[in-house]
Tab-separated table of C-alpha atoms in Angstrom:
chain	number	residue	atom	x	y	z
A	299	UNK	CA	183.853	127.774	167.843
A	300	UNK	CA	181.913	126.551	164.750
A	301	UNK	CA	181.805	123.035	163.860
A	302	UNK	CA	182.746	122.888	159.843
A	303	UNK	CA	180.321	120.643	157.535
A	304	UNK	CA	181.646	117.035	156.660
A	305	UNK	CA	181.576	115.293	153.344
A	306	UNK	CA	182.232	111.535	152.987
A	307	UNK	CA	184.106	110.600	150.147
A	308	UNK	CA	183.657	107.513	148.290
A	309	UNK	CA	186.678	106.527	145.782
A	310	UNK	CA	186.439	104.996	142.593
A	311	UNK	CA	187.612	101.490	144.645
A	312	UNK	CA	184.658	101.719	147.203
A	313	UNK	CA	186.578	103.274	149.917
A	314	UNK	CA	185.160	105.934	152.045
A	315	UNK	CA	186.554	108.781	153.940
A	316	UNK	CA	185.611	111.835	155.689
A	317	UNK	CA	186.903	115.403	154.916
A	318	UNK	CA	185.917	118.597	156.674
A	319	UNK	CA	184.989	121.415	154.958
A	320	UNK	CA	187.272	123.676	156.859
A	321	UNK	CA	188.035	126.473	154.789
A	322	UNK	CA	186.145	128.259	151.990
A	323	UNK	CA	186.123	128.534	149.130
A	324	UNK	CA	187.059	124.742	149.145
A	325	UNK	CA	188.624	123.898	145.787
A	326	UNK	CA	188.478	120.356	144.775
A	327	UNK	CA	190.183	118.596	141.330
A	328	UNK	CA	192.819	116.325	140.089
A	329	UNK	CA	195.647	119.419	140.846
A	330	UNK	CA	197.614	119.081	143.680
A	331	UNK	CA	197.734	121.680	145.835
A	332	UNK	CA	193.665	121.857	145.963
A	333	UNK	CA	191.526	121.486	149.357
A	334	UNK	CA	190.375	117.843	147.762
A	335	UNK	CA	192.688	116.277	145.409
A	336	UNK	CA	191.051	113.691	143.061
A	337	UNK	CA	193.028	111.376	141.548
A	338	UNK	CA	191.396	110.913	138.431
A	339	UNK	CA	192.676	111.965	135.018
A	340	UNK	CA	189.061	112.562	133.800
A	341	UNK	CA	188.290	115.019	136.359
A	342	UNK	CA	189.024	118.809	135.851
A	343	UNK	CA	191.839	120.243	137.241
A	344	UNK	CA	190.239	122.777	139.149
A	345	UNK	CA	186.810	120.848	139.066
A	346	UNK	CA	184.448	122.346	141.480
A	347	UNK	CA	184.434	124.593	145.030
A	348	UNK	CA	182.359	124.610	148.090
A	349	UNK	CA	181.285	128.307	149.296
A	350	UNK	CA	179.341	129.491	152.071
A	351	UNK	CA	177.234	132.438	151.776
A	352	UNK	CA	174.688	133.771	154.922
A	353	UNK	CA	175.140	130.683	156.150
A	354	UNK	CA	174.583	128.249	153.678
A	355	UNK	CA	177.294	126.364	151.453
A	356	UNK	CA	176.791	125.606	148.063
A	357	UNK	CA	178.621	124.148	145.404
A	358	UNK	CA	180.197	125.924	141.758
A	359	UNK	CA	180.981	123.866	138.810
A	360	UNK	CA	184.578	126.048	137.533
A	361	UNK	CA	184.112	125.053	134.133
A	362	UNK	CA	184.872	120.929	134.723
A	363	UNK	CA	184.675	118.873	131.184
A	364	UNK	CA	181.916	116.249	132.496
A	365	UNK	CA	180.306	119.238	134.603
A	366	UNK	CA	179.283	118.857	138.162
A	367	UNK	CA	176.377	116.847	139.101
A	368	UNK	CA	174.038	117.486	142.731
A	369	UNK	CA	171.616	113.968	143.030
A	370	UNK	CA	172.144	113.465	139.790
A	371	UNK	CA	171.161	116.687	138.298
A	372	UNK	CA	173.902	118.756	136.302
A	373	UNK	CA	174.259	122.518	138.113
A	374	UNK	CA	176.543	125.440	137.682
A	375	UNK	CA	175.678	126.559	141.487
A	376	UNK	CA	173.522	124.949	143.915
A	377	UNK	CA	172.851	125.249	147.517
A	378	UNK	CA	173.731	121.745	149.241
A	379	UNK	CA	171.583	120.203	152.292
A	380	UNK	CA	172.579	117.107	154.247
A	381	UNK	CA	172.924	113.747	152.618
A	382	UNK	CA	173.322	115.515	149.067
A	383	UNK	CA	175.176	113.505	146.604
A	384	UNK	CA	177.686	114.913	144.177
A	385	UNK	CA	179.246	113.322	141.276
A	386	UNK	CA	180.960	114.593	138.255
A	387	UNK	CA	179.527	112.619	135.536
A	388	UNK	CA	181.944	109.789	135.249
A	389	UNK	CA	179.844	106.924	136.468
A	390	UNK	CA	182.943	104.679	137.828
A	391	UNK	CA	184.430	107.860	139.421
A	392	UNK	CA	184.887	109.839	142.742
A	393	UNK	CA	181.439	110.501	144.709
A	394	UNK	CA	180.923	112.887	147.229
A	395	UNK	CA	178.129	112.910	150.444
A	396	UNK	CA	177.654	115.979	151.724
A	397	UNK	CA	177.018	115.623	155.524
A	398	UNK	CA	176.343	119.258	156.339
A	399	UNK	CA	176.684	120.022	160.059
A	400	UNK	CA	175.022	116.997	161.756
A	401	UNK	CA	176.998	116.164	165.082
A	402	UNK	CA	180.317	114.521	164.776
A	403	UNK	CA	181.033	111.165	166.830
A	404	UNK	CA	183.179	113.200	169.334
A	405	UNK	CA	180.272	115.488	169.520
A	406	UNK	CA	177.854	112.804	170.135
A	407	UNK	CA	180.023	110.796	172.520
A	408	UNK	CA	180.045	114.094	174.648
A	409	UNK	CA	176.657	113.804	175.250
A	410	UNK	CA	176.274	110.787	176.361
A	411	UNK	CA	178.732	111.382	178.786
A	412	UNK	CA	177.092	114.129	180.200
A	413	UNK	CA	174.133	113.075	183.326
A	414	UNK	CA	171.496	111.934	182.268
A	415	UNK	CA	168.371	114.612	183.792
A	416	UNK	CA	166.358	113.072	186.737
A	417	UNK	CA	164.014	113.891	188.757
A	418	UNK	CA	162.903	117.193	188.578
A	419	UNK	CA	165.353	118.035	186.348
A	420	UNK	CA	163.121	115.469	183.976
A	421	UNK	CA	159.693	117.253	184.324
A	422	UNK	CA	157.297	118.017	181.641
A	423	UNK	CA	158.870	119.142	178.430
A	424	UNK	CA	162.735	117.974	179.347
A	425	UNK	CA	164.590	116.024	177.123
A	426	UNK	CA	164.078	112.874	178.716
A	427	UNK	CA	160.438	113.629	179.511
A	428	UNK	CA	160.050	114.383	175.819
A	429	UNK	CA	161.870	110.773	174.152
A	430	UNK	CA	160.137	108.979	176.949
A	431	UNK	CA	162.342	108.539	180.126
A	432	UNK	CA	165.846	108.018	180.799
A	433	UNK	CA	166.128	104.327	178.769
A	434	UNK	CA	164.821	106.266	175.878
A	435	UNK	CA	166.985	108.888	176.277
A	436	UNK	CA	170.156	106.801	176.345
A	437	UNK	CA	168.616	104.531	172.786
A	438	UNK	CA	167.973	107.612	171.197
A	439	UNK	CA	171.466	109.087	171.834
A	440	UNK	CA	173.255	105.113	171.273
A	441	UNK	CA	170.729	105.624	167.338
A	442	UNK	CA	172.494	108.894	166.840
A	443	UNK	CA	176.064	107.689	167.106
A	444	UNK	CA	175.141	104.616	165.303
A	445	UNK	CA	173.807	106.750	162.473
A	446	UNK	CA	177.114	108.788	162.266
A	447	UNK	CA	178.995	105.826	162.535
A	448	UNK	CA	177.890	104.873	159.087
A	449	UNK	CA	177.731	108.557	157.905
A	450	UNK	CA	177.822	107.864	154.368
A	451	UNK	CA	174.872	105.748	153.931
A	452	UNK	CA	170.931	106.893	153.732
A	453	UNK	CA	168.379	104.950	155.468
A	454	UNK	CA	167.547	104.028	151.573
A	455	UNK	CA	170.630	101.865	151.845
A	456	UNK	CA	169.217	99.683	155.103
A	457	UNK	CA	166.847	96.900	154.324
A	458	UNK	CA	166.576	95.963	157.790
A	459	UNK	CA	167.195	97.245	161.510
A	460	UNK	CA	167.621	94.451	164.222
A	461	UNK	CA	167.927	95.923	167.487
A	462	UNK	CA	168.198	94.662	171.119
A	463	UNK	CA	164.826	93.476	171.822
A	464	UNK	CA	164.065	95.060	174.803
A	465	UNK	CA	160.602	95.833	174.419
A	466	UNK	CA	157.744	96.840	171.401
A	467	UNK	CA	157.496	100.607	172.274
A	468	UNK	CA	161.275	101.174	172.572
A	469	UNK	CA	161.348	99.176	169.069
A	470	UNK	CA	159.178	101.598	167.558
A	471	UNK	CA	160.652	104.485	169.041
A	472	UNK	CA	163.819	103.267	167.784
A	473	UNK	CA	162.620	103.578	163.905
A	474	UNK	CA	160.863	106.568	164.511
A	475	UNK	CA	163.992	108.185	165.743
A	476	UNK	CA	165.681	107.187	162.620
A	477	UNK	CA	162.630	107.746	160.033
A	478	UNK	CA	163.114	104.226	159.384
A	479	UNK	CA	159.810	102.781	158.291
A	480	UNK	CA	158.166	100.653	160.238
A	481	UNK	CA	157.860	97.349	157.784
A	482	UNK	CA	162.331	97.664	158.012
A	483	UNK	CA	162.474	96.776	161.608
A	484	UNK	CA	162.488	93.096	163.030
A	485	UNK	CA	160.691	92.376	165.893
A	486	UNK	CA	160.925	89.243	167.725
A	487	UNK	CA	159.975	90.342	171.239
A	488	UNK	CA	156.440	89.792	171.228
A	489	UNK	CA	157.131	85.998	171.322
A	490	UNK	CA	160.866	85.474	172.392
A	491	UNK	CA	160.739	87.986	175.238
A	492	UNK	CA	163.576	90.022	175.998
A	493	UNK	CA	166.981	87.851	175.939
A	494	UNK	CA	169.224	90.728	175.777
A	495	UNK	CA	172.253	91.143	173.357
A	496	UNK	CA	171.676	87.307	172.653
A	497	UNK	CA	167.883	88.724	171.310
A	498	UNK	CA	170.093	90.151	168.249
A	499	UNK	CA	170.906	86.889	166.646
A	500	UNK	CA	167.805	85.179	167.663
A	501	UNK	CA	165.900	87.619	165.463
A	502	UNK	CA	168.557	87.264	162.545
A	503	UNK	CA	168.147	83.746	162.352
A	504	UNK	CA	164.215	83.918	162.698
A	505	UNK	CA	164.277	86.373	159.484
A	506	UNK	CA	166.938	84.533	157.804
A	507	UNK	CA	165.143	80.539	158.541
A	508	UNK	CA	161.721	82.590	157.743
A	509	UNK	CA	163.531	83.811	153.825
A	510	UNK	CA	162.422	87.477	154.628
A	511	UNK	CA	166.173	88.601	155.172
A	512	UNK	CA	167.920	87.371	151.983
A	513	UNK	CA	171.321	87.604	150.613
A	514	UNK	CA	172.621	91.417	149.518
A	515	UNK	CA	170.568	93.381	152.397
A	516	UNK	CA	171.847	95.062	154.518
A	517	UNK	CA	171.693	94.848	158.390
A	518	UNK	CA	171.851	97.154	160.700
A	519	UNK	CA	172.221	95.269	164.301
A	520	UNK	CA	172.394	97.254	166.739
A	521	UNK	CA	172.971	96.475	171.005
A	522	UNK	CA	172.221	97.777	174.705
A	523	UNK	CA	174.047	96.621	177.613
A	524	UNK	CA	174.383	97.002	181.237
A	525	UNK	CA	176.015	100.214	182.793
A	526	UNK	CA	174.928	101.660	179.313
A	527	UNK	CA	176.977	99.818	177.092
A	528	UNK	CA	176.497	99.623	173.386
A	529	UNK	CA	177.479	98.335	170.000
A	530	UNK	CA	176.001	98.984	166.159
A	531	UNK	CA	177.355	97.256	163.081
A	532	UNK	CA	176.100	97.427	159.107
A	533	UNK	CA	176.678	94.580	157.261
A	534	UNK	CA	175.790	93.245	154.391
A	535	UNK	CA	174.761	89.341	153.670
Protein backbone atom coordinates (compact mmCIF):
# COMPACT_ATOMS: atom_id res chain seq x y z
CA UNK A 1 0.00 0.00 0.00
CA UNK A 2 0.85 3.69 -0.71
CA UNK A 3 2.04 5.89 1.92
CA UNK A 4 -0.28 9.29 1.64
CA UNK A 5 1.70 12.80 1.69
CA UNK A 6 1.77 14.68 5.15
CA UNK A 7 1.22 18.33 5.81
CA UNK A 8 2.10 19.97 9.16
CA UNK A 9 -0.18 22.42 10.28
CA UNK A 10 0.72 25.39 12.16
CA UNK A 11 -2.35 27.29 14.00
CA UNK A 12 -2.80 30.78 14.42
CA UNK A 13 -1.47 30.06 18.37
CA UNK A 14 1.87 28.40 17.20
CA UNK A 15 0.75 24.92 17.54
CA UNK A 16 1.66 22.32 15.08
CA UNK A 17 0.10 19.18 13.91
CA UNK A 18 0.30 16.65 11.29
CA UNK A 19 -2.54 15.63 8.88
CA UNK A 20 -2.36 13.04 6.13
CA UNK A 21 -3.46 13.68 2.95
CA UNK A 22 -5.50 10.56 2.72
CA UNK A 23 -8.12 11.12 0.37
CA UNK A 24 -8.44 13.35 -2.72
CA UNK A 25 -9.69 15.78 -3.59
CA UNK A 26 -8.87 17.04 0.02
CA UNK A 27 -11.15 19.98 0.79
CA UNK A 28 -9.96 22.31 3.39
CA UNK A 29 -12.01 25.66 4.96
CA UNK A 30 -13.72 27.03 7.94
CA UNK A 31 -17.00 24.47 7.06
CA UNK A 32 -17.33 21.62 9.01
CA UNK A 33 -17.64 18.65 7.42
CA UNK A 34 -14.34 19.44 5.16
CA UNK A 35 -11.08 17.07 5.09
CA UNK A 36 -9.27 20.20 7.11
CA UNK A 37 -11.45 22.36 9.09
CA UNK A 38 -9.98 25.85 9.83
CA UNK A 39 -11.24 27.63 12.43
CA UNK A 40 -10.97 30.97 11.26
CA UNK A 41 -13.82 33.28 10.31
CA UNK A 42 -11.61 34.99 7.64
CA UNK A 43 -10.98 31.93 5.79
CA UNK A 44 -13.35 30.72 2.96
CA UNK A 45 -15.69 28.25 3.58
CA UNK A 46 -14.67 25.94 1.08
CA UNK A 47 -11.10 27.58 0.83
CA UNK A 48 -8.83 25.41 -1.10
CA UNK A 49 -8.32 21.38 -2.16
CA UNK A 50 -5.41 19.14 -2.59
CA UNK A 51 -5.58 16.87 -5.92
CA UNK A 52 -3.37 14.40 -7.30
CA UNK A 53 -3.00 14.00 -10.89
CA UNK A 54 -0.21 11.29 -12.63
CA UNK A 55 1.20 11.31 -9.58
CA UNK A 56 1.67 14.59 -8.43
CA UNK A 57 -0.65 16.67 -5.95
CA UNK A 58 -1.29 20.10 -6.35
CA UNK A 59 -3.24 22.60 -4.78
CA UNK A 60 -6.73 24.76 -6.22
CA UNK A 61 -7.70 28.01 -4.77
CA UNK A 62 -12.06 27.43 -4.95
CA UNK A 63 -12.63 30.95 -5.13
CA UNK A 64 -11.30 31.87 -1.22
CA UNK A 65 -11.71 35.87 -0.43
CA UNK A 66 -7.84 36.39 0.56
CA UNK A 67 -6.92 33.72 -2.27
CA UNK A 68 -4.50 30.96 -1.70
CA UNK A 69 -0.91 31.60 -1.38
CA UNK A 70 2.19 28.68 -2.33
CA UNK A 71 5.75 30.37 -0.65
CA UNK A 72 4.22 33.32 -0.68
CA UNK A 73 3.09 33.61 -4.17
CA UNK A 74 -0.81 33.92 -4.87
CA UNK A 75 -1.94 30.75 -7.36
CA UNK A 76 -5.19 29.44 -8.65
CA UNK A 77 -3.42 25.83 -9.18
CA UNK A 78 -0.01 24.81 -8.46
CA UNK A 79 1.86 21.66 -8.25
CA UNK A 80 3.29 21.30 -4.53
CA UNK A 81 6.91 19.70 -3.72
CA UNK A 82 8.17 18.95 -0.22
CA UNK A 83 8.63 21.64 2.35
CA UNK A 84 6.14 24.00 0.32
CA UNK A 85 4.47 26.54 2.40
CA UNK A 86 0.86 27.54 2.03
CA UNK A 87 -0.91 30.38 3.51
CA UNK A 88 -4.06 32.15 2.70
CA UNK A 89 -3.16 35.68 2.96
CA UNK A 90 -4.07 36.48 6.49
CA UNK A 91 -0.68 37.02 8.00
CA UNK A 92 -1.73 35.96 11.78
CA UNK A 93 -3.62 32.94 10.31
CA UNK A 94 -3.48 29.11 9.67
CA UNK A 95 -0.15 27.92 7.74
CA UNK A 96 0.29 24.86 6.08
CA UNK A 97 3.85 22.66 5.30
CA UNK A 98 3.48 20.43 2.82
CA UNK A 99 5.67 17.34 3.62
CA UNK A 100 5.04 15.35 0.46
CA UNK A 101 5.94 11.66 0.85
CA UNK A 102 9.24 11.74 2.83
CA UNK A 103 9.31 8.65 5.29
CA UNK A 104 7.16 8.78 8.32
CA UNK A 105 8.80 8.11 11.91
CA UNK A 106 7.21 4.57 11.93
CA UNK A 107 8.70 4.19 8.56
CA UNK A 108 12.04 5.28 9.62
CA UNK A 109 12.06 3.44 12.94
CA UNK A 110 11.53 0.24 10.73
CA UNK A 111 14.65 0.63 9.31
CA UNK A 112 16.67 0.92 11.83
CA UNK A 113 15.39 -2.05 13.18
CA UNK A 114 16.15 -4.00 10.38
CA UNK A 115 20.26 -5.66 10.38
CA UNK A 116 22.46 -3.65 9.68
CA UNK A 117 24.51 -5.31 6.18
CA UNK A 118 27.98 -6.85 7.04
CA UNK A 119 30.36 -8.41 5.58
CA UNK A 120 29.83 -9.28 2.25
CA UNK A 121 26.58 -8.22 2.35
CA UNK A 122 28.51 -4.57 2.75
CA UNK A 123 30.71 -4.77 -0.44
CA UNK A 124 31.27 -2.12 -2.93
CA UNK A 125 28.23 -0.08 -3.74
CA UNK A 126 25.93 -1.35 -0.54
CA UNK A 127 24.33 0.95 1.54
CA UNK A 128 26.70 0.90 4.21
CA UNK A 129 29.67 0.76 1.85
CA UNK A 130 28.19 3.83 0.21
CA UNK A 131 27.54 6.30 3.76
CA UNK A 132 30.82 4.93 4.94
CA UNK A 133 30.48 1.76 7.17
CA UNK A 134 28.11 0.54 9.59
CA UNK A 135 28.60 3.73 12.31
CA UNK A 136 27.70 5.84 9.39
CA UNK A 137 25.00 3.94 8.47
CA UNK A 138 23.31 3.95 11.87
CA UNK A 139 24.08 8.37 12.13
CA UNK A 140 22.68 8.72 8.91
CA UNK A 141 19.48 6.75 9.68
CA UNK A 142 19.44 8.39 13.76
CA UNK A 143 19.71 12.28 11.13
CA UNK A 144 16.71 11.01 9.27
CA UNK A 145 14.40 10.41 12.20
CA UNK A 146 15.71 13.44 13.83
CA UNK A 147 14.77 15.43 10.75
CA UNK A 148 11.15 14.02 10.78
CA UNK A 149 10.95 14.50 14.26
CA UNK A 150 10.86 18.20 13.69
CA UNK A 151 8.99 17.84 10.32
CA UNK A 152 7.78 21.23 10.15
CA UNK A 153 10.89 23.15 10.23
CA UNK A 154 13.55 23.82 7.17
CA UNK A 155 17.14 23.64 7.80
CA UNK A 156 16.63 27.66 7.25
CA UNK A 157 15.12 27.54 10.71
CA UNK A 158 18.49 25.84 12.48
CA UNK A 159 21.27 28.19 13.34
CA UNK A 160 23.27 25.55 14.74
CA UNK A 161 23.73 21.59 14.84
CA UNK A 162 25.64 20.18 17.96
CA UNK A 163 26.09 16.63 17.64
CA UNK A 164 27.85 13.83 19.63
CA UNK A 165 31.38 14.48 18.98
CA UNK A 166 32.54 11.39 17.94
CA UNK A 167 34.89 12.24 15.40
CA UNK A 168 35.59 15.21 12.39
CA UNK A 169 34.57 13.01 9.37
CA UNK A 170 31.38 11.62 10.96
CA UNK A 171 30.74 15.50 11.86
CA UNK A 172 30.90 16.41 8.39
CA UNK A 173 29.09 13.60 7.13
CA UNK A 174 26.51 14.45 9.52
CA UNK A 175 25.80 18.06 7.77
CA UNK A 176 26.23 16.76 4.53
CA UNK A 177 23.50 14.29 5.13
CA UNK A 178 21.28 17.05 6.14
CA UNK A 179 22.50 19.85 3.50
CA UNK A 180 23.31 21.70 6.49
CA UNK A 181 26.16 24.02 5.69
CA UNK A 182 29.17 23.52 7.00
CA UNK A 183 29.81 27.07 9.01
CA UNK A 184 26.12 25.69 11.16
CA UNK A 185 27.82 22.81 12.76
CA UNK A 186 29.91 22.99 16.10
CA UNK A 187 32.82 21.16 16.38
CA UNK A 188 34.67 20.71 19.48
CA UNK A 189 36.40 17.38 18.86
CA UNK A 190 39.51 18.44 17.45
CA UNK A 191 40.56 19.69 20.94
CA UNK A 192 38.16 18.06 23.58
CA UNK A 193 38.36 14.57 22.09
CA UNK A 194 35.51 12.42 22.08
CA UNK A 195 33.61 12.52 25.65
CA UNK A 196 30.52 11.00 24.43
CA UNK A 197 26.90 12.27 25.15
CA UNK A 198 28.68 14.54 27.84
CA UNK A 199 30.65 16.08 24.37
CA UNK A 200 27.02 17.71 23.69
CA UNK A 201 27.07 20.22 26.44
CA UNK A 202 30.72 20.73 26.43
CA UNK A 203 30.38 22.17 22.93
CA UNK A 204 27.18 24.28 23.98
CA UNK A 205 28.90 25.93 26.60
CA UNK A 206 32.18 26.49 24.47
CA UNK A 207 29.82 28.36 21.77
CA UNK A 208 27.73 29.95 24.31
CA UNK A 209 31.15 31.29 26.80
CA UNK A 210 32.77 32.00 23.14
CA UNK A 211 29.21 34.57 22.22
CA UNK A 212 28.92 32.68 18.81
CA UNK A 213 25.61 30.86 19.98
CA UNK A 214 23.41 33.77 21.20
CA UNK A 215 19.99 34.08 22.50
CA UNK A 216 16.91 33.25 19.81
CA UNK A 217 18.92 30.40 17.76
CA UNK A 218 18.03 27.56 17.53
CA UNK A 219 19.80 24.24 18.49
CA UNK A 220 19.64 21.24 17.19
CA UNK A 221 21.57 18.70 19.73
CA UNK A 222 21.59 15.71 18.74
CA UNK A 223 23.16 12.09 20.63
CA UNK A 224 24.71 8.47 19.99
CA UNK A 225 24.87 5.91 22.55
CA UNK A 226 25.90 2.46 23.22
CA UNK A 227 23.86 -0.57 21.80
CA UNK A 228 22.74 2.21 19.26
CA UNK A 229 20.94 4.42 21.36
CA UNK A 230 19.93 7.90 20.44
CA UNK A 231 18.30 11.18 21.26
CA UNK A 232 17.69 14.69 19.09
CA UNK A 233 16.07 17.78 20.54
CA UNK A 234 15.42 21.54 18.85
CA UNK A 235 15.39 24.16 21.08
CA UNK A 236 15.52 27.45 21.07
CA UNK A 237 17.69 29.87 23.57
Amino acid sequence: MSRAPRMVVIEPTGVRREVTVSTTPFKMGRQAGTELTLRDSRISRIQAQINVEEGAYFIEDLGSRHGTFVNGQRVTRQVLHAKDTIDFGIPDSYRLIFMGLEASLDDLLERVEKIVPTGAEAGEGSLAARQGGRELYHLGVLLEVARVLHAGMTLEDVDWLIPHQANVRILEATARKLGLPREKLVVTVDHHGNTSAASVPLALDEYLRAGKIRPGQRLLLQGVGGGFTWGSTLLTL
